[in-house]
Amino acid sequence: MTRFAFTVEFDGRPFMGWQRQSHGPSVQQALEDAIHAITGERAVIHAAGRTDAGVHGLAMRAHADIDKPIAPFRLMEAMNARLRPNPVAILACEVVPDDWHARFSCVRRAYVYRIANRRAPLTFEDGLCWRVIQPLDADAMQEAAQLLVGRHDFTTFRSAHCQAESPLKSLDRLDVERTGDRIAIHAEARSFLHHQVRSMVGCLALVGMGRWSVDDMRAARDAKDRAALGLNAPPDGLYFVRAAY
Amino acid sequence: MTRFAFTVEFDGRPFMGWQRQSHGPSVQQALEDAIHAITGERAVIHAAGRTDAGVHGLAMRAHADIDKPIAPFRLMEAMNARLRPNPVAILACEVVPDDWHARFSCVRRAYVYRIANRRAPLTFEDGLCWRVIQPLDADAMQEAAQLLVGRHDFTTFRSAHCQAESPLKSLDRLDVERTGDRIAIHAEARSFLHHQVRSMVGCLALVGMGRWSVDDMRAARDAKDRAALGLNAPPDGLYFVRAAY
């Protein structure tokens, strides 16, 4: 048995999410089916994060154990051939120690959330960013974002379906950067609660629109109550960017 | 009658090209149908450039004459609503003088050609850039590109279907820029011959792969013969970026 680590890029639009589902296609299933076609084995793929339906990956990390002797480069090439026409690509593949785990060994995860701050409908990027028509004040968003950095009870920004034991998390980075009509929100932490990035982004957008003050963001944080959430941003703009080990 | 100028963004993937065709959808038809639905008029759209099948537009300029009294902002909003689900969006719309012509008044056109220089298949950008697997030397490409800047007979880089009277053109800019695994080739001129950008990019790619020397590019230019063309790049990576008046 050899443990292979993969770096995976995927367009989340056609998928029900990363995790295998009975009711529709998933990235996990696409990868596991590709491995089965190549090796005849029913390997299970483990990922650094299990993204929701419509969320994308630029460099998701994952691993699987495979018995068949195969070189990492050949496995990558064969998987990329078998993954067609799914919008999933293996960017890198290497052998890792048996105790390396894509999820449990991961010490830091990075996401980016992309907003198109414009009036016109999206053409190239429909489903690939969140279009917000109201002009957004990125400076106010950046100021409000800093209230969320650090160790907090993120209950307000946590989905009702979140399975984490505790709502206490340390957020290492939340930066809002505008380039033309694009806003990128960079989030980094050891781990995130379910919907945490989308919930933080939704509230930052309210600040950007002027519907919330920076103080409203502080009050939402301190409420520790899901009912205090202003807005949950759609999955379209969310990308898993990087996992560190 | 009022002449309206439009700035149009479009994803060229589903279209047979800009120009109206009997055998398939075109950007021109999508725009003219939208105007007809709003005004009841069969206006003709004129564009700064008539892009080929699969070529994209970031800010194509175009105009049409419309009799119905309508404010530019309302016309833009109504067109964007009617254009759905085509990947075509009006980014700006304004009234222009009756003698302003999107094609004939245009004094400079800019294109960008995007290459993904990587081994993995494309996910998000399938059809939106040219994937080149062989490592490309962008510095050598930039050196070769400068041989094409200036006034030359571009017969080598001209499609057999080109309808221009003369193959003599002045190329104002041809710059090759690498950012990570992406290469962007910026081309600017008063006007281009049919397939000129794609033909220049195809030969630059040969230089980048090391299959052509910089001298081979000079020889191809000086041959003034379509048979000397090394490679015509696919439409996927080509974007009409800007028209100046």
CSV table of C-alpha atoms in Angstrom, one decimal:
chain,number,residue,atom,x,y,z
A,1,MET,CA,0.0,0.0,0.0
A,2,THR,CA,1.2,3.4,-0.9
A,3,ARG,CA,-0.2,6.7,0.3
A,4,PHE,CA,-0.5,9.3,-2.5
A,5,ALA,CA,-1.1,13.0,-1.9
A,6,PHE,CA,-2.9,15.0,-4.6
A,7,THR,CA,-3.2,18.7,-5.3
A,8,VAL,CA,-6.6,19.2,-6.9
A,9,GLU,CA,-8.1,22.1,-8.8
A,10,PHE,CA,-11.9,22.0,-9.4
A,11,ASP,CA,-14.7,24.1,-10.7
A,12,GLY,CA,-17.5,23.5,-8.2
A,13,ARG,CA,-20.4,24.6,-10.4
A,14,PRO,CA,-21.5,21.1,-11.5
A,15,PHE,CA,-21.0,19.4,-8.2
A,16,MET,CA,-23.1,18.8,-5.1
A,17,GLY,CA,-19.9,19.6,-3.1
A,18,TRP,CA,-16.7,17.8,-2.4
A,19,GLN,CA,-18.1,14.9,-0.4
A,20,ARG,CA,-19.7,11.9,-2.0
A,21,GLN,CA,-23.5,12.2,-2.1
A,22,SER,CA,-26.2,9.8,-3.1
A,23,HIS,CA,-28.2,12.4,-4.9
A,24,GLY,CA,-25.7,13.9,-7.3
A,25,PRO,CA,-22.1,14.3,-8.5
A,26,SER,CA,-19.3,15.2,-6.2
A,27,VAL,CA,-15.6,15.9,-6.6
A,28,GLN,CA,-14.8,13.0,-4.3
A,29,GLN,CA,-16.7,10.6,-6.5
A,30,ALA,CA,-15.1,11.8,-9.6
A,31,LEU,CA,-11.7,11.2,-8.1
A,32,GLU,CA,-12.5,7.8,-6.6
A,33,ASP,CA,-14.1,6.7,-9.9
A,34,ALA,CA,-10.9,7.8,-11.8
A,35,ILE,CA,-8.7,5.8,-9.3
A,36,HIS,CA,-11.0,2.8,-9.7
A,37,ALA,CA,-10.8,2.9,-13.5
A,38,ILE,CA,-7.0,2.9,-13.3
A,39,THR,CA,-6.3,0.5,-10.4
A,40,GLY,CA,-9.5,-1.5,-10.0
A,41,GLU,CA,-9.4,-0.4,-6.3
A,42,ARG,CA,-12.1,1.3,-4.3
A,43,ALA,CA,-9.8,3.8,-2.6
A,44,VAL,CA,-11.3,6.4,-0.4
A,45,ILE,CA,-10.2,10.0,-0.9
A,46,HIS,CA,-9.6,12.2,2.2
A,47,ALA,CA,-9.4,16.0,1.7
A,48,ALA,CA,-8.1,19.0,3.7
A,49,GLY,CA,-11.6,20.5,3.5
A,50,ARG,CA,-15.0,19.3,2.4
A,51,THR,CA,-16.4,22.2,0.4
A,52,ASP,CA,-20.1,22.8,-0.1
A,53,ALA,CA,-22.1,22.7,-3.4
A,54,GLY,CA,-20.9,25.3,-5.8
A,55,VAL,CA,-17.6,26.1,-3.9
A,56,HIS,CA,-14.4,25.8,-5.9
A,57,GLY,CA,-10.9,24.6,-5.3
A,58,LEU,CA,-7.6,26.1,-6.6
A,59,ALA,CA,-5.3,23.7,-4.8
A,60,MET,CA,-7.2,21.3,-2.5
A,61,ARG,CA,-5.0,18.7,-0.9
A,62,ALA,CA,-6.2,15.2,-0.6
A,63,HIS,CA,-4.8,11.6,-0.2
A,64,ALA,CA,-5.7,8.0,-1.0
A,65,ASP,CA,-4.1,4.6,-0.3
A,66,ILE,CA,-3.5,2.5,-3.4
A,67,ASP,CA,-2.1,-1.1,-3.6
A,68,LYS,CA,-1.3,-1.2,-7.3
A,69,PRO,CA,2.4,-0.2,-7.9
A,70,ILE,CA,2.3,3.0,-10.0
A,71,ALA,CA,4.6,6.0,-10.2
A,72,PRO,CA,3.0,9.3,-9.0
A,73,PHE,CA,3.5,11.0,-12.3
A,74,ARG,CA,1.8,8.2,-14.2
A,75,LEU,CA,-1.1,8.1,-11.7
A,76,MET,CA,-1.5,11.9,-12.1
A,77,GLU,CA,-1.6,11.6,-15.9
A,78,ALA,CA,-4.0,8.7,-15.9
A,79,MET,CA,-6.3,10.4,-13.4
A,80,ASN,CA,-6.4,13.6,-15.5
A,81,ALA,CA,-7.2,11.5,-18.6
A,82,ARG,CA,-10.0,9.7,-16.7
A,83,LEU,CA,-11.4,12.8,-15.0
A,84,ARG,CA,-12.5,14.3,-18.4
A,85,PRO,CA,-15.0,15.9,-18.9
A,86,ASN,CA,-15.4,16.7,-15.2
A,87,PRO,CA,-13.8,20.1,-14.5
A,88,VAL,CA,-11.4,18.5,-12.1
A,89,ALA,CA,-7.6,18.4,-12.6
A,90,ILE,CA,-4.7,16.9,-10.6
A,91,LEU,CA,-2.0,19.6,-10.4
A,92,ALA,CA,0.5,17.5,-8.4
A,93,CYS,CA,0.8,14.0,-7.0
A,94,GLU,CA,3.5,12.6,-4.7
A,95,VAL,CA,4.1,9.7,-2.3
A,96,VAL,CA,3.7,10.6,1.4
A,97,PRO,CA,4.3,8.7,4.6
A,98,ASP,CA,1.5,6.4,5.8
A,99,ASP,CA,0.8,8.7,8.8
A,100,TRP,CA,0.4,11.8,6.7
A,101,HIS,CA,-3.3,12.8,6.5
A,102,ALA,CA,-4.7,15.4,4.2
A,103,ARG,CA,-7.3,16.5,6.8
A,104,PHE,CA,-5.8,15.7,10.2
A,105,SER,CA,-2.2,16.7,9.4
A,106,CYS,CA,-3.3,20.1,8.0
A,107,VAL,CA,-2.3,23.0,10.2
A,108,ARG,CA,-3.6,25.9,8.2
A,109,ARG,CA,-6.2,26.5,5.5
A,110,ALA,CA,-6.6,29.5,3.2
A,111,TYR,CA,-9.7,30.5,1.3
A,112,VAL,CA,-10.4,33.5,-1.0
A,113,TYR,CA,-13.8,34.9,-1.6
A,114,ARG,CA,-14.2,36.8,-4.9
A,115,ILE,CA,-16.8,39.5,-5.4
A,116,ALA,CA,-17.6,41.3,-8.7
A,117,ASN,CA,-18.8,44.7,-7.6
A,118,ARG,CA,-20.6,45.7,-10.8
A,119,ARG,CA,-24.0,46.3,-12.3
A,120,ALA,CA,-23.6,44.2,-15.5
A,121,PRO,CA,-24.5,40.5,-15.3
A,122,LEU,CA,-21.5,38.2,-15.3
A,123,THR,CA,-20.4,36.4,-18.5
A,124,PHE,CA,-17.1,34.5,-18.1
A,125,GLU,CA,-17.6,34.3,-14.3
A,126,ASP,CA,-21.2,33.3,-13.8
A,127,GLY,CA,-21.1,31.0,-10.8
A,128,LEU,CA,-17.4,31.9,-10.2
A,129,CYS,CA,-17.9,35.1,-8.2
A,130,TRP,CA,-20.6,36.9,-6.3
A,131,ARG,CA,-22.0,39.8,-8.2
A,132,VAL,CA,-22.9,42.7,-5.8
A,133,ILE,CA,-24.5,45.6,-7.6
A,134,GLN,CA,-24.4,48.2,-4.7
A,135,PRO,CA,-21.0,50.0,-4.6
A,136,LEU,CA,-18.9,48.4,-1.8
A,137,ASP,CA,-16.6,50.4,0.5
A,138,ALA,CA,-13.6,48.1,0.7
A,139,ASP,CA,-11.9,50.2,3.3
A,140,ALA,CA,-14.9,49.9,5.7
A,141,MET,CA,-15.0,46.2,5.0
A,142,GLN,CA,-11.3,45.8,5.8
A,143,GLU,CA,-11.8,47.7,9.1
A,144,ALA,CA,-14.8,45.5,10.1
A,145,ALA,CA,-12.9,42.4,9.1
A,146,GLN,CA,-10.2,43.1,11.7
A,147,LEU,CA,-12.8,42.7,14.4
A,148,LEU,CA,-13.1,39.0,13.4
A,149,VAL,CA,-9.3,38.3,13.4
A,150,GLY,CA,-8.1,36.5,16.5
A,151,ARG,CA,-9.7,34.0,18.9
A,152,HIS,CA,-13.5,34.3,19.1
A,153,ASP,CA,-16.7,32.4,19.6
A,154,PHE,CA,-17.9,32.3,16.0
A,155,THR,CA,-21.4,31.0,16.7
A,156,THR,CA,-23.0,33.9,14.8
A,157,PHE,CA,-21.0,32.8,11.7
A,158,ARG,CA,-21.7,29.1,12.0
A,159,SER,CA,-24.2,27.1,10.1
A,160,ALA,CA,-26.9,25.2,12.0
A,161,HIS,CA,-25.5,22.0,10.5
A,162,CYS,CA,-22.0,22.6,11.7
A,163,GLN,CA,-20.6,19.5,13.4
A,164,ALA,CA,-17.5,21.1,15.1
A,165,GLU,CA,-17.3,20.4,18.8
A,166,SER,CA,-16.7,24.1,19.7
A,167,PRO,CA,-17.5,27.4,18.1
A,168,LEU,CA,-14.2,28.8,19.4
A,169,LYS,CA,-11.8,29.4,16.6
A,170,SER,CA,-8.7,31.4,15.9
A,171,LEU,CA,-8.9,33.4,12.7
A,172,ASP,CA,-5.4,34.3,11.5
A,173,ARG,CA,-6.2,36.5,8.6
A,174,LEU,CA,-9.2,38.3,7.0
A,175,ASP,CA,-8.1,40.9,4.4
A,176,VAL,CA,-10.3,42.8,2.0
A,177,GLU,CA,-8.5,43.9,-1.2
A,178,ARG,CA,-10.1,45.8,-4.1
A,179,THR,CA,-8.6,45.8,-7.7
A,180,GLY,CA,-10.8,47.7,-10.1
A,181,ASP,CA,-14.4,46.3,-9.7
A,182,ARG,CA,-13.1,43.1,-8.1
A,183,ILE,CA,-12.9,42.5,-4.3
A,184,ALA,CA,-11.0,39.6,-2.9
A,185,ILE,CA,-11.4,38.6,0.7
A,186,HIS,CA,-8.5,36.4,2.0
A,187,ALA,CA,-9.2,34.2,5.0
A,188,GLU,CA,-6.7,32.0,6.8
A,189,ALA,CA,-7.1,29.8,9.9
A,190,ARG,CA,-6.1,26.4,11.3
A,191,SER,CA,-9.7,25.4,10.6
A,192,PHE,CA,-13.1,27.0,9.9
A,193,LEU,CA,-16.6,26.3,11.0
A,194,HIS,CA,-19.2,25.3,8.5
A,195,HIS,CA,-20.3,28.3,6.4
A,196,GLN,CA,-17.9,30.5,8.4
A,197,VAL,CA,-16.2,32.2,5.5
A,198,ARG,CA,-19.5,32.8,3.6
A,199,SER,CA,-21.1,34.2,6.8
A,200,MET,CA,-18.3,36.5,7.5
A,201,VAL,CA,-18.2,37.7,3.9
A,202,GLY,CA,-22.0,38.3,3.9
A,203,CYS,CA,-21.7,40.5,6.9
A,204,LEU,CA,-18.7,42.3,5.4
A,205,ALA,CA,-20.8,43.0,2.3
A,206,LEU,CA,-23.5,44.7,4.5
A,207,VAL,CA,-20.7,46.9,5.9
A,208,GLY,CA,-19.5,47.6,2.4
A,209,MET,CA,-23.0,48.7,1.3
A,210,GLY,CA,-23.3,51.0,4.3
A,211,ARG,CA,-26.2,48.9,5.7
A,212,TRP,CA,-24.1,47.9,8.7
A,213,SER,CA,-21.6,50.0,10.6
A,214,VAL,CA,-18.4,48.6,11.9
A,215,ASP,CA,-20.0,48.6,15.3
A,216,ASP,CA,-22.8,46.4,14.0
A,217,MET,CA,-20.2,43.8,13.0
A,218,ARG,CA,-18.8,43.9,16.5
A,219,ALA,CA,-22.3,43.5,17.9
A,220,ALA,CA,-23.0,40.5,15.6
A,221,ARG,CA,-19.7,38.9,16.7
A,222,ASP,CA,-20.4,39.4,20.4
A,223,ALA,CA,-24.0,38.2,20.1
A,224,LYS,CA,-22.8,34.6,19.6
A,225,ASP,CA,-26.1,33.9,18.1
A,226,ARG,CA,-26.8,32.7,14.5
A,227,ALA,CA,-29.9,35.0,14.5
A,228,ALA,CA,-27.5,37.9,14.6
A,229,LEU,CA,-26.1,37.0,11.2
A,230,GLY,CA,-26.8,39.6,8.6
A,231,LEU,CA,-26.3,37.7,5.4
A,232,ASN,CA,-24.7,34.4,4.2
A,233,ALA,CA,-22.8,35.0,0.9
A,234,PRO,CA,-23.5,32.5,-1.9
A,235,PRO,CA,-21.1,29.7,-2.6
A,236,ASP,CA,-20.2,31.1,-6.1
A,237,GLY,CA,-17.3,33.3,-4.9
A,238,LEU,CA,-15.6,30.9,-2.5
A,239,TYR,CA,-12.4,29.1,-3.4
A,240,PHE,CA,-10.3,26.8,-1.3
A,241,VAL,CA,-6.8,28.1,-2.0
A,242,ARG,CA,-4.2,26.4,0.1
A,243,ALA,CA,-3.5,23.8,2.8
A,244,ALA,CA,-0.3,23.9,4.9
A,245,TYR,CA,1.2,20.9,6.7
B,1,MET,CA,-33.0,58.4,-34.7
B,2,THR,CA,-30.4,58.2,-32.0
B,3,ARG,CA,-27.0,56.5,-32.3
B,4,PHE,CA,-26.1,54.5,-29.2
B,5,ALA,CA,-22.6,53.2,-28.5
B,6,PHE,CA,-22.1,50.1,-26.4
B,7,THR,CA,-19.3,48.5,-24.5
B,8,VAL,CA,-19.8,44.7,-24.7
B,9,GLU,CA,-18.3,41.8,-22.8
B,10,PHE,CA,-18.8,38.4,-24.2
B,11,ASP,CA,-17.6,34.8,-23.7
B,12,GLY,CA,-17.1,33.6,-27.2
B,13,ARG,CA,-17.4,29.9,-26.4
B,14,PRO,CA,-21.0,29.3,-27.5
B,15,PHE,CA,-20.8,31.6,-30.6
B,16,MET,CA,-19.9,31.1,-34.2
B,17,GLY,CA,-18.2,34.5,-33.9
B,18,TRP,CA,-19.2,38.1,-33.6
B,19,GLN,CA,-20.8,38.5,-37.0
B,20,ARG,CA,-24.3,37.2,-37.8
B,21,GLN,CA,-24.3,33.7,-39.4
B,22,SER,CA,-27.0,31.7,-41.0
B,23,HIS,CA,-25.6,28.4,-39.5
B,24,GLY,CA,-25.4,29.3,-35.7
B,25,PRO,CA,-25.5,31.8,-32.9
B,26,SER,CA,-23.5,35.0,-33.0
B,27,VAL,CA,-22.9,37.9,-30.6
B,28,GLN,CA,-24.3,40.3,-33.2
B,29,GLN,CA,-27.5,38.4,-33.4
B,30,ALA,CA,-27.9,38.2,-29.7
B,31,LEU,CA,-27.5,42.0,-29.4
B,32,GLU,CA,-29.8,42.7,-32.4
B,33,ASP,CA,-32.5,40.3,-31.0
B,34,ALA,CA,-32.3,42.1,-27.6
B,35,ILE,CA,-32.8,45.5,-29.3
B,36,HIS,CA,-35.7,44.1,-31.3
B,37,ALA,CA,-37.4,42.7,-28.2
B,38,ILE,CA,-37.1,46.1,-26.5
B,39,THR,CA,-37.8,48.5,-29.4
B,40,GLY,CA,-39.5,46.5,-32.1
B,41,GLU,CA,-36.8,47.8,-34.4
B,42,ARG,CA,-34.5,45.7,-36.6
B,43,ALA,CA,-31.4,47.8,-35.8
B,44,VAL,CA,-28.0,46.7,-37.2
B,45,ILE,CA,-25.1,46.5,-34.8
B,46,HIS,CA,-21.6,47.6,-36.0
B,47,ALA,CA,-18.5,46.6,-34.0
B,48,ALA,CA,-14.9,47.8,-33.8
B,49,GLY,CA,-13.8,44.3,-34.7
B,50,ARG,CA,-15.5,41.1,-36.0
B,51,THR,CA,-14.1,38.4,-33.9
B,52,ASP,CA,-13.9,34.7,-35.0
B,53,ALA,CA,-15.7,31.7,-33.5
B,54,GLY,CA,-14.5,31.1,-29.9
B,55,VAL,CA,-12.8,34.5,-29.5
B,56,HIS,CA,-13.8,36.6,-26.5
B,57,GLY,CA,-14.5,40.2,-25.8
B,58,LEU,CA,-13.7,42.2,-22.6
B,59,ALA,CA,-14.8,45.6,-23.9
B,60,MET,CA,-15.8,45.4,-27.6
B,61,ARG,CA,-17.2,48.7,-28.8
B,62,ALA,CA,-20.3,48.7,-31.0
B,63,HIS,CA,-23.1,51.0,-32.1
B,64,ALA,CA,-26.7,50.9,-33.4
B,65,ASP,CA,-29.2,53.5,-34.5
B,66,ILE,CA,-32.6,53.4,-32.7
B,67,ASP,CA,-35.7,55.4,-33.4
B,68,LYS,CA,-37.6,54.7,-30.1
B,69,PRO,CA,-36.9,57.4,-27.5
B,70,ILE,CA,-35.1,55.6,-24.6
B,71,ALA,CA,-32.5,56.7,-22.1
B,72,PRO,CA,-29.0,55.0,-22.5
B,73,PHE,CA,-29.2,53.6,-18.9
B,74,ARG,CA,-32.6,52.1,-19.5
B,75,LEU,CA,-31.6,50.6,-22.8
B,76,MET,CA,-28.5,49.0,-21.2
B,77,GLU,CA,-30.5,47.5,-18.4
B,78,ALA,CA,-33.2,46.2,-20.7
B,79,MET,CA,-30.6,44.7,-23.1
B,80,ASN,CA,-28.8,43.0,-20.2
B,81,ALA,CA,-32.2,41.5,-19.1
B,82,ARG,CA,-33.0,40.3,-22.6
B,83,LEU,CA,-29.5,38.9,-23.3
B,84,ARG,CA,-29.9,36.2,-20.6
B,85,PRO,CA,-28.9,33.4,-20.8
B,86,ASN,CA,-26.3,34.4,-23.4
B,87,PRO,CA,-22.9,35.1,-21.9
B,88,VAL,CA,-23.1,38.7,-23.3
B,89,ALA,CA,-23.3,41.8,-21.1
B,90,ILE,CA,-23.5,45.5,-21.9
B,91,LEU,CA,-21.0,47.2,-19.6
B,92,ALA,CA,-21.7,50.8,-20.8
B,93,CYS,CA,-24.1,52.6,-23.1
B,94,GLU,CA,-24.1,56.2,-24.2
B,95,VAL,CA,-25.5,58.5,-27.0
B,96,VAL,CA,-22.9,59.4,-29.6
B,97,PRO,CA,-22.9,61.8,-32.6
B,98,ASP,CA,-24.5,60.4,-35.8
B,99,ASP,CA,-21.1,60.4,-37.6
B,100,TRP,CA,-19.4,58.3,-34.9
B,101,HIS,CA,-18.8,54.8,-36.2
B,102,ALA,CA,-17.6,51.9,-34.0
B,103,ARG,CA,-15.6,50.4,-36.8
B,104,PHE,CA,-14.5,53.3,-39.0
B,105,SER,CA,-13.9,55.9,-36.2
B,106,CYS,CA,-11.7,53.4,-34.3
B,107,VAL,CA,-8.0,54.4,-34.4
B,108,ARG,CA,-6.5,51.7,-32.2
B,109,ARG,CA,-7.4,48.2,-31.2
B,110,ALA,CA,-5.9,46.1,-28.4
B,111,TYR,CA,-6.0,42.3,-28.0
B,112,VAL,CA,-4.6,40.1,-25.3
B,113,TYR,CA,-3.8,36.4,-25.9
B,114,ARG,CA,-3.8,34.2,-22.8
B,115,ILE,CA,-1.7,31.0,-22.5
B,116,ALA,CA,-1.8,28.5,-19.6
B,117,ASN,CA,1.6,27.0,-19.7
B,118,ARG,CA,0.9,23.9,-17.7
B,119,ARG,CA,0.5,20.2,-17.9
B,120,ALA,CA,-2.8,19.7,-16.1
B,121,PRO,CA,-6.0,20.0,-18.1
B,122,LEU,CA,-7.9,23.3,-17.7
B,123,THR,CA,-10.9,23.4,-15.3
B,124,PHE,CA,-12.2,26.9,-14.9
B,125,GLU,CA,-10.7,28.1,-18.1
B,126,ASP,CA,-11.4,25.4,-20.6
B,127,GLY,CA,-12.0,27.4,-23.9
B,128,LEU,CA,-10.7,30.6,-22.2
B,129,CYS,CA,-7.0,30.1,-22.7
B,130,TRP,CA,-4.6,28.0,-24.8
B,131,ARG,CA,-3.0,25.3,-22.8
B,132,VAL,CA,0.6,24.7,-23.8
B,133,ILE,CA,2.2,21.8,-22.1
B,134,GLN,CA,5.8,22.4,-23.2
B,135,PRO,CA,7.7,24.9,-21.0
B,136,LEU,CA,7.7,28.2,-22.7
B,137,ASP,CA,10.7,30.7,-22.6
B,138,ALA,CA,8.8,34.0,-22.3
B,139,ASP,CA,12.0,36.0,-22.6
B,140,ALA,CA,12.8,34.4,-26.0
B,141,MET,CA,9.2,35.0,-27.0
B,142,GLN,CA,9.5,38.7,-26.1
B,143,GLU,CA,12.7,39.1,-28.1
B,144,ALA,CA,11.1,37.5,-31.2
B,145,ALA,CA,7.9,39.6,-30.7
B,146,GLN,CA,9.9,42.8,-31.1
B,147,LEU,CA,10.8,41.7,-34.7
B,148,LEU,CA,7.1,42.1,-35.6
B,149,VAL,CA,6.6,45.5,-34.1
B,150,GLY,CA,6.6,48.3,-36.6
B,151,ARG,CA,5.4,48.5,-40.2
B,152,HIS,CA,5.7,45.2,-42.0
B,153,ASP,CA,4.1,43.1,-44.8
B,154,PHE,CA,2.3,40.6,-42.6
B,155,THR,CA,1.3,38.2,-45.4
B,156,THR,CA,2.8,35.3,-43.4
B,157,PHE,CA,0.5,36.0,-40.5
B,158,ARG,CA,-2.6,36.6,-42.6
B,159,SER,CA,-5.5,34.1,-43.2
B,160,ALA,CA,-6.2,33.1,-46.8
B,161,HIS,CA,-9.7,34.5,-46.1
B,162,CYS,CA,-8.4,38.0,-45.2
B,163,GLN,CA,-10.3,40.7,-47.1
B,164,ALA,CA,-8.0,43.6,-46.3
B,165,GLU,CA,-6.7,45.4,-49.3
B,166,SER,CA,-3.1,45.4,-48.2
B,167,PRO,CA,-1.0,43.1,-46.0
B,168,LEU,CA,1.0,46.2,-44.9
B,169,LYS,CA,0.2,47.0,-41.3
B,170,SER,CA,1.8,48.9,-38.4
B,171,LEU,CA,2.0,46.9,-35.2
B,172,ASP,CA,2.4,49.3,-32.3
B,173,ARG,CA,2.9,46.8,-29.5
B,174,LEU,CA,3.5,43.0,-29.0
B,175,ASP,CA,4.6,42.2,-25.5
B,176,VAL,CA,4.9,38.9,-23.8
B,177,GLU,CA,4.4,38.8,-20.0
B,178,ARG,CA,4.7,35.8,-17.7
B,179,THR,CA,3.0,35.6,-14.3
B,180,GLY,CA,3.4,32.2,-12.7
B,181,ASP,CA,2.2,29.6,-15.3
B,182,ARG,CA,0.3,32.2,-17.2
B,183,ILE,CA,1.6,34.1,-20.3
B,184,ALA,CA,-0.3,37.1,-21.6
B,185,ILE,CA,0.6,38.5,-25.0
B,186,HIS,CA,-0.5,42.1,-25.6
B,187,ALA,CA,-1.0,43.3,-29.1
B,188,GLU,CA,-2.0,46.8,-30.3
B,189,ALA,CA,-2.4,48.3,-33.7
B,190,ARG,CA,-4.7,50.6,-35.6
B,191,SER,CA,-6.0,47.5,-37.3
B,192,PHE,CA,-5.1,43.8,-37.7
B,193,LEU,CA,-5.3,41.4,-40.6
B,194,HIS,CA,-7.6,38.3,-40.3
B,195,HIS,CA,-5.9,35.8,-37.9
B,196,GLN,CA,-2.9,38.1,-37.5
B,197,VAL,CA,-2.8,37.9,-33.7
B,198,ARG,CA,-3.4,34.1,-33.6
B,199,SER,CA,-0.7,33.6,-36.2
B,200,MET,CA,1.8,35.8,-34.5
B,201,VAL,CA,1.1,34.0,-31.2
B,202,GLY,CA,1.4,30.6,-32.8
B,203,CYS,CA,4.9,31.4,-34.0
B,204,LEU,CA,5.9,33.0,-30.7
B,205,ALA,CA,4.9,29.7,-29.0
B,206,LEU,CA,7.3,27.8,-31.3
B,207,VAL,CA,10.0,30.2,-30.2
B,208,GLY,CA,9.0,29.7,-26.6
B,209,MET,CA,9.2,25.9,-27.0
B,210,GLY,CA,12.7,26.2,-28.6
B,211,ARG,CA,11.5,24.8,-31.9
B,212,TRP,CA,12.1,28.1,-33.6
B,213,SER,CA,15.0,30.5,-33.1
B,214,VAL,CA,14.5,34.2,-33.0
B,215,ASP,CA,16.1,34.2,-36.5
B,216,ASP,CA,13.4,31.8,-37.7
B,217,MET,CA,10.8,34.4,-36.7
B,218,ARG,CA,12.6,37.0,-38.8
B,219,ALA,CA,12.8,34.6,-41.7
B,220,ALA,CA,9.0,33.9,-41.4
B,221,ARG,CA,8.3,37.6,-41.4
B,222,ASP,CA,10.5,38.3,-44.4
B,223,ALA,CA,9.1,35.4,-46.4
B,224,LYS,CA,5.8,37.3,-46.8
B,225,ASP,CA,4.3,33.9,-47.5
B,226,ARG,CA,1.5,32.1,-45.7
B,227,ALA,CA,3.3,28.8,-46.2
B,228,ALA,CA,6.1,30.2,-43.9
B,229,LEU,CA,3.6,30.3,-40.9
B,230,GLY,CA,4.7,27.9,-38.2
B,231,LEU,CA,1.5,27.6,-36.2
B,232,ASN,CA,-1.9,29.3,-35.9
B,233,ALA,CA,-2.9,29.5,-32.2
B,234,PRO,CA,-6.4,28.4,-31.4
B,235,PRO,CA,-9.2,31.0,-30.8
B,236,ASP,CA,-9.6,30.1,-27.1
B,237,GLY,CA,-7.0,32.4,-25.7
B,238,LEU,CA,-7.8,35.5,-27.7
B,239,TYR,CA,-9.7,38.5,-26.2
B,240,PHE,CA,-10.6,41.8,-27.8
B,241,VAL,CA,-9.6,44.2,-25.0
B,242,ARG,CA,-10.0,47.8,-26.0
B,243,ALA,CA,-10.9,50.1,-28.9
B,244,ALA,CA,-9.7,53.7,-28.9
B,245,TYR,CA,-11.4,56.6,-30.8
